[in-house]
CSV table of C-alpha atoms and ligand atoms in Angstrom, one decimal:
chain,number,residue,atom,x,y,z
A,1,MET,CA,136.1,27.4,54.5
A,2,TYR,CA,134.5,25.4,57.2
A,3,ASP,CA,132.1,26.3,59.4
A,4,VAL,CA,133.9,24.6,62.6
A,5,ILE,CA,137.4,23.0,63.0
A,6,ILE,CA,137.1,20.7,65.7
A,7,LEU,CA,141.0,19.9,66.7
A,8,GLY,CA,141.2,16.4,68.4
A,9,ALA,CA,139.2,13.6,67.8
A,10,GLY,CA,138.9,12.5,71.7
A,11,ALA,CA,135.9,11.7,73.4
A,12,SER,CA,134.7,15.5,73.4
A,13,GLY,CA,135.9,16.2,69.9
A,14,LEU,CA,133.6,13.1,69.0
A,15,PHE,CA,131.0,14.5,70.8
A,16,LEU,CA,130.8,17.8,69.2
A,17,ALA,CA,130.9,16.5,66.1
A,18,GLU,CA,127.7,14.1,66.6
A,19,PHE,CA,126.1,17.0,67.8
A,20,LEU,CA,126.8,20.0,65.1
A,21,LYS,CA,124.8,17.9,62.1
A,22,ASN,CA,124.3,20.3,59.6
A,23,LYS,CA,127.1,22.4,59.7
A,24,LYS,CA,130.9,22.0,57.3
A,25,ILE,CA,133.1,20.3,60.0
A,26,LEU,CA,136.5,18.9,59.5
A,27,ILE,CA,137.9,17.4,62.8
A,28,ILE,CA,142.0,16.7,62.8
A,29,GLU,CA,143.4,14.4,64.9
A,30,HIS,CA,147.3,13.0,64.7
A,31,ASN,CA,146.4,9.0,65.8
A,32,SER,CA,145.4,6.9,63.0
A,33,LYS,CA,142.3,6.2,65.0
A,34,ILE,CA,140.1,8.0,66.5
A,35,GLY,CA,139.1,8.0,70.2
A,36,GLU,CA,142.2,6.1,71.2
A,37,LYS,CA,140.9,6.9,74.8
A,38,ILE,CA,137.5,5.9,74.9
A,39,LYS,CA,138.6,2.4,73.2
A,40,ILE,CA,140.8,1.5,76.1
A,41,SER,CA,138.9,3.4,79.3
A,42,GLY,CA,137.0,1.5,82.0
A,43,GLY,CA,139.0,-1.5,81.2
A,44,GLY,CA,137.6,-1.9,77.8
A,45,LYS,CA,134.5,-1.0,79.0
A,46,CYS,CA,134.0,2.6,79.0
A,47,ASN,CA,133.2,3.8,82.5
A,48,ILE,CA,130.5,6.7,80.3
A,49,THR,CA,129.2,8.3,83.1
A,50,ASN,CA,127.7,8.1,86.8
A,51,LYS,CA,124.5,7.9,89.2
A,52,TYR,CA,125.9,10.7,91.0
A,53,VAL,CA,127.1,13.1,88.9
A,54,ASN,CA,127.2,16.3,90.8
A,55,TYR,CA,129.5,19.3,90.6
A,56,LYS,CA,131.3,18.9,94.3
A,57,ASN,CA,132.8,15.9,92.1
A,58,TYR,CA,134.6,18.2,90.1
A,59,TYR,CA,137.7,19.8,90.7
A,60,PRO,CA,138.2,22.7,91.3
A,61,GLU,CA,134.3,23.0,93.0
A,62,SER,CA,132.7,25.9,90.5
A,63,GLU,CA,129.7,27.5,89.2
A,64,PHE,CA,130.7,26.8,85.5
A,65,VAL,CA,130.7,22.9,86.2
A,66,LYS,CA,127.4,23.4,88.1
A,67,ASN,CA,125.8,25.6,85.8
A,68,THR,CA,127.1,23.0,82.6
A,69,LEU,CA,125.6,19.9,84.2
A,70,GLN,CA,122.5,21.5,85.0
A,71,LYS,CA,122.1,21.8,81.1
A,72,ALA,CA,123.8,18.9,80.1
A,73,GLY,CA,124.4,16.0,82.8
A,74,ASN,CA,124.2,12.6,83.4
A,75,LYS,CA,120.2,12.7,82.5
A,76,GLU,CA,121.1,14.2,79.2
A,77,LEU,CA,123.7,11.9,78.5
A,78,LEU,CA,122.0,8.6,79.9
A,79,LYS,CA,119.4,9.5,77.3
A,80,TRP,CA,121.0,10.6,74.6
A,81,ILE,CA,122.9,7.1,74.7
A,82,LYS,CA,119.4,5.0,75.0
A,83,ASN,CA,118.4,7.2,71.8
A,84,LYS,CA,121.2,5.6,70.5
A,85,GLY,CA,120.2,2.2,70.7
A,86,LEU,CA,123.3,1.6,73.0
A,87,LYS,CA,123.1,0.2,76.0
A,88,VAL,CA,125.0,0.7,79.8
A,89,TYR,CA,124.9,-0.9,83.2
A,90,GLU,CA,125.5,0.0,86.6
A,91,LEU,CA,128.2,-1.1,88.9
A,92,LYS,CA,127.2,-0.3,92.9
A,93,GLU,CA,129.6,2.7,93.1
A,94,GLY,CA,126.7,3.8,90.2
A,95,GLN,CA,129.0,3.8,87.2
A,96,TYR,CA,127.8,3.1,84.1
A,97,PHE,CA,129.6,1.1,81.6
A,98,PHE,CA,128.8,-0.3,78.0
A,99,LYS,CA,129.3,-4.1,77.8
A,100,SER,CA,132.2,-3.4,75.3
A,101,SER,CA,134.0,0.3,74.1
A,102,GLN,CA,133.9,-0.4,70.8
A,103,ASP,CA,129.6,0.4,71.3
A,104,ILE,CA,130.4,4.3,71.8
A,105,LEU,CA,133.0,3.9,69.0
A,106,ASN,CA,130.9,2.4,66.7
A,107,VAL,CA,128.1,5.0,67.2
A,108,LEU,CA,131.0,7.9,67.1
A,109,GLN,CA,132.4,7.2,64.2
A,110,PRO,CA,131.8,10.9,62.3
A,111,GLY,CA,129.9,11.2,59.3
A,112,CYS,CA,132.3,14.9,58.8
A,113,LYS,CA,135.5,14.7,57.1
A,114,VAL,CA,138.1,13.5,59.2
A,115,LEU,CA,141.9,14.0,59.0
A,116,LEU,CA,143.9,11.2,61.0
A,117,ASN,CA,147.4,11.3,61.0
A,118,THR,CA,147.6,15.0,60.9
A,119,GLU,CA,149.0,17.1,63.5
A,120,VAL,CA,147.9,20.4,64.4
A,121,LEU,CA,151.1,23.0,64.9
A,122,GLU,CA,149.7,26.2,65.1
A,123,VAL,CA,145.8,28.0,65.2
A,124,LYS,CA,146.5,31.8,63.4
A,125,GLU,CA,143.8,34.3,63.6
A,126,GLY,CA,141.0,34.5,61.0
A,127,PHE,CA,141.1,31.1,61.3
A,128,GLU,CA,143.8,29.4,60.4
A,129,VAL,CA,144.1,25.6,61.0
A,130,VAL,CA,148.7,25.0,60.4
A,131,THR,CA,148.8,21.5,59.9
A,132,ASP,CA,151.7,19.2,58.9
A,133,LYS,CA,149.0,18.6,56.1
A,134,GLY,CA,148.9,21.6,55.2
A,135,VAL,CA,146.3,25.0,56.3
A,136,PHE,CA,143.0,25.1,56.8
A,137,LYS,CA,140.0,27.6,56.9
A,138,SER,CA,137.4,27.6,59.1
A,139,LYS,CA,135.0,30.1,61.3
A,140,ASN,CA,135.5,28.8,64.4
A,141,VAL,CA,137.9,26.6,65.9
A,142,VAL,CA,137.3,24.2,68.5
A,143,VAL,CA,139.9,22.8,70.7
A,144,ALA,CA,139.2,19.1,71.8
A,145,LEU,CA,143.2,18.3,72.4
A,146,GLY,CA,142.4,16.7,76.0
A,147,GLY,CA,145.2,17.0,78.6
A,148,ARG,CA,149.1,15.5,79.3
A,149,SER,CA,148.2,12.5,80.1
A,150,TYR,CA,149.0,9.4,78.7
A,151,LYS,CA,151.6,10.4,75.5
A,152,LYS,CA,151.5,7.0,74.2
A,153,LEU,CA,147.4,7.6,73.9
A,154,GLY,CA,148.3,10.4,71.6
A,155,ALA,CA,148.4,13.1,74.4
A,156,SER,CA,150.0,16.5,73.7
A,157,GLU,CA,150.0,20.0,75.6
A,158,LYS,CA,149.1,21.8,71.9
A,159,GLY,CA,145.9,23.0,73.9
A,160,TYR,CA,147.4,24.6,76.1
A,161,GLU,CA,150.0,26.1,73.9
A,162,ILE,CA,147.1,27.5,71.1
A,163,ALA,CA,144.8,28.7,74.6
A,164,LYS,CA,148.6,30.9,75.5
A,165,ASN,CA,148.8,31.8,72.1
A,166,PHE,CA,145.4,34.0,72.2
A,167,GLY,CA,146.0,35.7,75.9
A,168,HIS,CA,144.7,32.6,77.7
A,169,THR,CA,146.2,32.0,81.0
A,170,ILE,CA,146.3,28.0,82.1
A,171,THR,CA,146.1,27.4,85.8
A,172,PRO,CA,149.3,24.9,86.4
A,173,LEU,CA,148.7,21.6,84.9
A,174,LYS,CA,149.5,18.3,87.2
A,175,PRO,CA,149.1,14.6,87.1
A,176,ALA,CA,145.9,13.9,89.0
A,177,LEU,CA,143.5,10.2,89.2
A,178,VAL,CA,147.3,9.1,89.2
A,179,GLY,CA,148.9,6.5,92.1
A,180,PHE,CA,151.5,7.5,94.8
A,181,THR,CA,155.3,7.4,95.1
A,182,VAL,CA,156.2,7.3,98.7
A,183,GLN,CA,159.1,8.9,101.1
A,184,PRO,CA,162.0,6.0,103.0
A,185,GLN,CA,159.2,5.5,105.9
A,186,GLU,CA,156.5,4.2,103.6
A,187,ASN,CA,158.6,1.4,102.1
A,188,TRP,CA,156.8,-1.2,103.7
A,189,PHE,CA,153.6,-0.4,100.9
A,190,LYS,CA,156.2,-1.7,98.4
A,191,LYS,CA,156.2,-5.3,100.1
A,192,LEU,CA,153.1,-5.7,99.6
A,193,SER,CA,152.6,-4.9,95.9
A,194,GLY,CA,149.7,-6.7,94.5
A,195,VAL,CA,148.2,-6.2,97.5
A,196,SER,CA,144.0,-4.6,97.7
A,197,LEU,CA,142.0,-4.0,100.7
A,198,ARG,CA,139.3,-1.5,101.6
A,199,ALA,CA,139.8,1.2,103.1
A,200,ASP,CA,139.1,5.2,103.9
A,201,VAL,CA,141.7,8.0,102.3
A,202,TYR,CA,141.4,11.1,103.4
A,203,VAL,CA,142.8,14.5,102.0
A,204,SER,CA,141.9,17.9,102.2
A,205,ASP,CA,138.5,17.8,102.7
A,206,LYS,CA,137.5,14.6,101.0
A,207,LYS,CA,137.4,11.2,102.4
A,208,PHE,CA,136.7,8.5,99.9
A,209,SER,CA,135.2,5.0,100.9
A,210,GLN,CA,137.0,2.3,98.4
A,211,ASN,CA,139.5,-0.1,97.5
A,212,ILE,CA,143.2,0.5,97.6
A,213,LEU,CA,146.3,-1.2,96.6
A,214,PHE,CA,149.9,-1.7,97.2
A,215,SER,CA,152.4,-1.7,94.5
A,216,HIS,CA,156.1,-1.4,93.5
A,217,ARG,CA,155.9,2.3,93.1
A,218,GLY,CA,153.6,2.8,96.2
A,219,ILE,CA,150.3,3.2,96.3
A,220,THR,CA,146.9,3.3,94.2
A,221,GLY,CA,143.7,1.8,93.3
A,222,PRO,CA,139.8,3.9,93.2
A,223,ALA,CA,140.6,5.3,96.3
A,224,VAL,CA,144.0,6.9,96.0
A,225,LEU,CA,143.9,7.4,92.6
A,226,ASN,CA,140.3,9.8,93.8
A,227,ALA,CA,142.6,11.1,96.4
A,228,SER,CA,145.4,12.6,94.0
A,229,LEU,CA,142.9,15.1,92.7
A,230,TYR,CA,142.9,16.2,95.5
A,231,TRP,CA,146.3,16.7,97.0
A,232,GLU,CA,148.8,19.7,97.0
A,233,LYS,CA,151.5,17.9,98.6
A,234,GLY,CA,151.8,17.9,102.5
A,235,ARG,CA,150.2,14.4,104.1
A,236,ILE,CA,147.1,12.3,104.1
A,237,LYS,CA,145.5,10.2,106.4
A,238,ILE,CA,144.5,6.2,105.7
A,239,ASP,CA,142.2,4.4,108.5
A,240,PHE,CA,142.8,0.9,107.7
A,241,LEU,CA,139.9,-0.5,109.6
A,242,SER,CA,137.1,1.7,107.3
A,243,GLY,CA,135.4,3.8,110.5
A,244,LYS,CA,135.9,0.8,112.8
A,245,LYS,CA,137.8,0.7,115.7
A,246,LEU,CA,140.6,-1.5,116.9
A,247,GLU,CA,139.0,-2.3,120.1
A,248,GLU,CA,136.0,-4.1,118.4
A,249,PHE,CA,138.3,-6.4,116.8
A,250,LEU,CA,141.3,-6.8,118.8
A,251,THR,CA,139.5,-8.7,121.7
A,252,LYS,CA,140.4,-12.4,122.5
A,253,GLY,CA,143.2,-11.7,124.8
A,254,HIS,CA,144.6,-15.4,124.0
A,255,LYS,CA,144.6,-15.1,120.3
A,256,GLN,CA,147.3,-13.0,118.0
A,257,ILE,CA,147.0,-9.9,116.3
A,258,THR,CA,147.2,-10.8,112.6
A,259,THR,CA,143.7,-13.3,113.6
A,260,GLN,CA,142.2,-11.2,114.8
A,261,LEU,CA,142.4,-7.6,112.4
A,262,PRO,CA,140.2,-8.3,109.6
A,263,LEU,CA,142.6,-7.4,106.6
A,264,PRO,CA,144.9,-9.1,104.9
A,265,LYS,CA,147.9,-11.1,106.9
A,266,ASN,CA,150.8,-9.8,104.9
A,267,PHE,CA,149.6,-6.5,105.2
A,268,VAL,CA,149.0,-6.6,108.9
A,269,LYS,CA,152.6,-8.8,109.4
A,270,GLU,CA,154.6,-5.7,107.3
A,271,PHE,CA,152.1,-3.3,109.0
A,272,LEU,CA,154.1,-4.7,112.4
A,273,LYS,CA,157.5,-4.8,111.2
A,274,SER,CA,157.2,-0.9,110.2
A,275,ILE,CA,155.6,-0.4,114.0
A,276,GLY,CA,158.8,-2.5,115.2
A,277,LEU,CA,156.4,-5.0,116.9
A,278,ASP,CA,156.5,-8.5,117.3
A,279,ASP,CA,152.9,-10.9,116.4
A,280,LYS,CA,152.1,-11.7,119.4
A,281,LYS,CA,149.1,-12.2,122.1
A,282,VAL,CA,146.8,-9.1,122.4
A,283,LYS,CA,147.0,-9.9,126.4
A,284,PHE,CA,150.7,-8.5,126.3
A,285,LEU,CA,150.0,-6.1,124.6
A,286,ASN,CA,151.3,-2.6,126.6
A,287,THR,CA,149.8,0.8,127.0
A,288,ASN,CA,152.4,2.1,124.5
A,289,GLU,CA,152.0,-1.4,121.8
A,290,TRP,CA,148.1,-0.5,121.6
A,291,GLU,CA,149.1,3.1,120.8
A,292,MET,CA,151.2,2.1,118.2
A,293,LEU,CA,148.8,0.0,116.5
A,294,LYS,CA,145.9,2.2,117.1
A,295,HIS,CA,148.0,4.2,114.0
A,296,LEU,CA,146.0,1.5,111.8
A,297,GLU,CA,142.5,3.8,112.0
A,298,ASN,CA,144.5,7.1,111.2
A,299,TYR,CA,147.5,6.4,108.9
A,300,GLU,CA,148.5,10.0,108.3
A,301,PHE,CA,152.1,10.0,105.6
A,302,ALA,CA,153.2,12.6,102.9
A,303,PRO,CA,153.6,11.1,99.9
A,304,ALA,CA,156.8,11.8,97.9
A,305,GLY,CA,155.2,12.3,95.0
A,306,THR,CA,153.0,11.0,92.0
A,307,PHE,CA,153.6,8.1,89.7
A,308,GLY,CA,153.5,11.1,86.7
A,309,PHE,CA,151.7,12.3,83.5
A,310,GLU,CA,152.3,9.0,81.7
A,311,ARG,CA,150.5,7.1,84.5
A,312,ALA,CA,148.1,9.8,85.3
A,313,GLU,CA,144.3,9.2,83.7
A,314,VAL,CA,144.1,12.7,83.5
A,315,THR,CA,145.8,16.5,84.0
A,316,LYS,CA,144.6,18.3,86.5
A,317,GLY,CA,144.9,22.1,85.5
A,318,GLY,CA,144.6,24.0,82.5
A,319,VAL,CA,142.4,26.6,80.0
A,320,ASN,CA,141.4,29.1,83.0
A,321,LEU,CA,137.8,29.3,83.5
A,322,ASN,CA,137.0,33.0,83.7
A,323,GLU,CA,138.4,33.4,80.9
A,324,ILE,CA,135.8,31.3,78.8
A,325,ASN,CA,131.6,32.3,78.5
A,326,ARG,CA,129.4,29.6,79.2
A,327,TYR,CA,129.1,27.9,75.4
A,328,MET,CA,132.8,27.2,76.5
A,329,GLU,CA,133.6,29.7,74.2
A,330,SER,CA,136.6,31.9,74.4
A,331,LYS,CA,135.9,35.6,76.1
A,332,LYS,CA,138.7,37.1,74.6
A,333,VAL,CA,138.5,35.8,70.8
A,334,LYS,CA,135.3,35.7,69.0
A,335,GLY,CA,134.6,31.8,67.3
A,336,LEU,CA,137.4,29.8,69.4
A,337,TYR,CA,136.4,27.0,71.7
A,338,PHE,CA,137.7,25.3,74.5
A,339,ILE,CA,136.2,21.4,75.5
A,340,GLY,CA,137.2,18.4,77.5
A,341,GLU,CA,139.9,18.1,79.7
A,342,VAL,CA,142.2,21.3,78.1
A,343,LEU,CA,140.0,23.0,80.5
A,344,ASP,CA,140.5,23.9,84.2
A,345,VAL,CA,138.2,21.0,84.9
A,346,THR,CA,138.8,17.5,86.5
A,347,GLY,CA,136.4,14.5,87.5
A,348,GLU,CA,137.0,12.1,90.2
A,349,LEU,CA,136.8,8.7,89.3
A,350,GLY,CA,134.2,6.9,87.7
A,351,GLY,CA,132.9,8.0,84.6
A,352,TYR,CA,133.1,11.8,85.5
A,353,ASN,CA,135.5,13.1,82.9
A,354,PHE,CA,133.6,11.2,80.0
A,355,GLN,CA,130.7,12.8,81.4
A,356,TRP,CA,133.0,16.8,80.9
A,357,ALA,CA,133.9,15.4,77.3
A,358,PHE,CA,129.9,15.6,77.2
A,359,SER,CA,128.3,18.4,78.7
A,360,SER,CA,130.9,20.9,77.6
A,361,ALA,CA,130.2,19.4,73.9
A,362,TYR,CA,127.2,20.0,74.1
A,363,LEU,CA,127.5,23.5,75.6
A,364,ALA,CA,129.5,24.5,72.9
A,365,PHE,CA,127.3,23.0,70.5
A,366,LEU,CA,124.8,25.3,71.3
A,367,GLY,CA,127.0,28.4,71.1
A,368,LEU,CA,127.4,27.5,67.5
A,369,SER,CA,124.1,26.7,66.8
A,370,LEU,CA,123.3,30.4,68.2
B,401,FAD,C1,143.5,4.8,81.0
B,401,FAD,C2,142.9,5.8,80.5
B,401,FAD,C3,141.6,5.4,81.2
B,401,FAD,C4,140.2,6.2,81.2
B,401,FAD,N1,139.0,5.9,81.4
B,401,FAD,C5,138.3,6.5,81.9
B,401,FAD,C6,136.8,6.2,82.2
B,401,FAD,O1,136.5,5.0,82.0
B,401,FAD,N2,136.0,7.1,82.5
B,401,FAD,C7,136.3,8.6,82.8
B,401,FAD,O2,135.2,9.7,82.4
B,401,FAD,N3,137.4,8.7,81.9
B,401,FAD,C8,138.8,7.7,81.9
B,401,FAD,N4,139.4,8.5,81.2
B,401,FAD,C9,139.5,9.9,81.5
B,401,FAD,C10,139.4,10.0,79.8
B,401,FAD,O3,139.8,9.5,78.8
B,401,FAD,C11,139.2,11.7,79.4
B,401,FAD,O4,138.7,12.4,80.2
B,401,FAD,C12,138.8,12.1,77.9
B,401,FAD,O5,139.2,11.5,76.9
B,401,FAD,C13,139.1,13.6,77.8
B,401,FAD,O6,138.2,14.2,76.9
B,401,FAD,P1,139.3,15.0,75.6
B,401,FAD,O7,138.7,15.2,74.2
B,401,FAD,O8,139.1,15.8,76.1
B,401,FAD,O9,140.6,14.5,75.3
B,401,FAD,P2,141.4,13.1,74.7
B,401,FAD,O10,139.9,12.2,74.5
B,401,FAD,O11,142.5,12.9,74.9
B,401,FAD,O12,141.5,13.6,73.0
B,401,FAD,C14,142.1,14.8,72.9
B,401,FAD,C15,142.6,14.2,71.5
B,401,FAD,O13,143.6,15.4,70.3
B,401,FAD,C16,144.3,14.5,69.9
B,401,FAD,N5,145.6,15.3,70.0
B,401,FAD,C17,145.9,15.6,70.8
B,401,FAD,N6,147.0,16.8,70.2
B,401,FAD,C18,147.0,16.6,69.0
B,401,FAD,C19,147.7,17.3,68.0
B,401,FAD,N7,149.2,18.0,68.2
B,401,FAD,N8,147.1,16.9,66.3
B,401,FAD,C20,146.1,16.3,66.4
B,401,FAD,N9,146.0,15.5,67.1
B,401,FAD,C21,146.1,15.9,68.9
B,401,FAD,C22,144.7,13.2,70.8
B,401,FAD,O14,145.1,11.8,69.6
B,401,FAD,C23,142.7,13.2,71.2
B,401,FAD,O15,142.8,12.0,69.9
B,401,FAD,C24,140.1,7.6,81.2
B,401,FAD,C25,141.6,8.0,80.8
B,401,FAD,C26,142.8,7.4,80.8
B,401,FAD,C27,144.0,7.7,80.2
């Protein structure tokens, strides 16, 4: 009989195992290695947290996240990193990275028993964890099985299934931090595959001033990935001039449009084609043509959809927070905990999701230590 069985050796499960030192713990993981997402995250450098972590960077915005971050936020995570002798460096948007993801993976190597290549099939009351390698008993079970995104790295829907079997509700699951596919009107985006530029992307009541990247499927890049977190069908807006006005650039009447805009030339050419306008000297633009060009300041369109769960960094939606206490324990079943992405908490791009893995694991640790 174990004190705690942690299901999943991903970010949240590994943090929890690290905190829970004096208990008899078992970790069950179906991959052949621990922390597969950590390994490849942040381009192999793991964007672990952010200087500006705030509950407003999470969807849905909630008191639950606010209270959790107050107890275990970025200060606590950075302190933990320092105490472990690890070093992070900060990028200009406040993201903290390691030199290599392996740095943190080395520290997160669990000191407890870990069963790799072992599939969690079911959890029965009591608790009995049924796997393809046998049944394991424990007083407490922590579901740290992550979301649906990136199946090739081990993601499954098992966490949600276990929650449902114990009477929990799951808010709708959607791919998030993912690119948008486009409708035929925006097919010109595809011709710009590989072109990147800085822009302001507006969605719901949020604005993201970061790079966008055109791709053969539509549009992606940091600002778009962030927008996808708040997108619920309908239109989004891009200001390709980042808050500046067209008139500030098109000042020389005898010069062509393409030579005066602070945007990649091929982008301007494709944009002009999409509105049926030839590149011409600015003095020859009529009022109607000026109006069409003004769309560069507020290009509105409705994405067709997203690149899907296989390309989404995270899954939006999950175990309903109203059914979880502040220590991440189920209000329905004592001793059953949920941490990390399986919960209905999704952070923006920039280290917010590993922060959540840490924060929720820390609160579960407090709960399990009571
Ligand atoms: C490509 C990519 C890059 C990312 N980069 C960043 C970044 O730089 N910064 C950031 O903050 N976030 C990043 N994220 C998001 C971050 O990785 C996740 O939010 C975080 O890992 C969630 O932690 P978790 O413990 O909830 O789930 P996971 O880390 O996904 O762990 C879940 C574990 O459960 C295992 N599992 C699933 N089903 C079963 C089963 N039935 N039986 C046994 N084991 C099972 C999985 O194999 C996995 O190891 C990235 C995600 C992706 C896909």
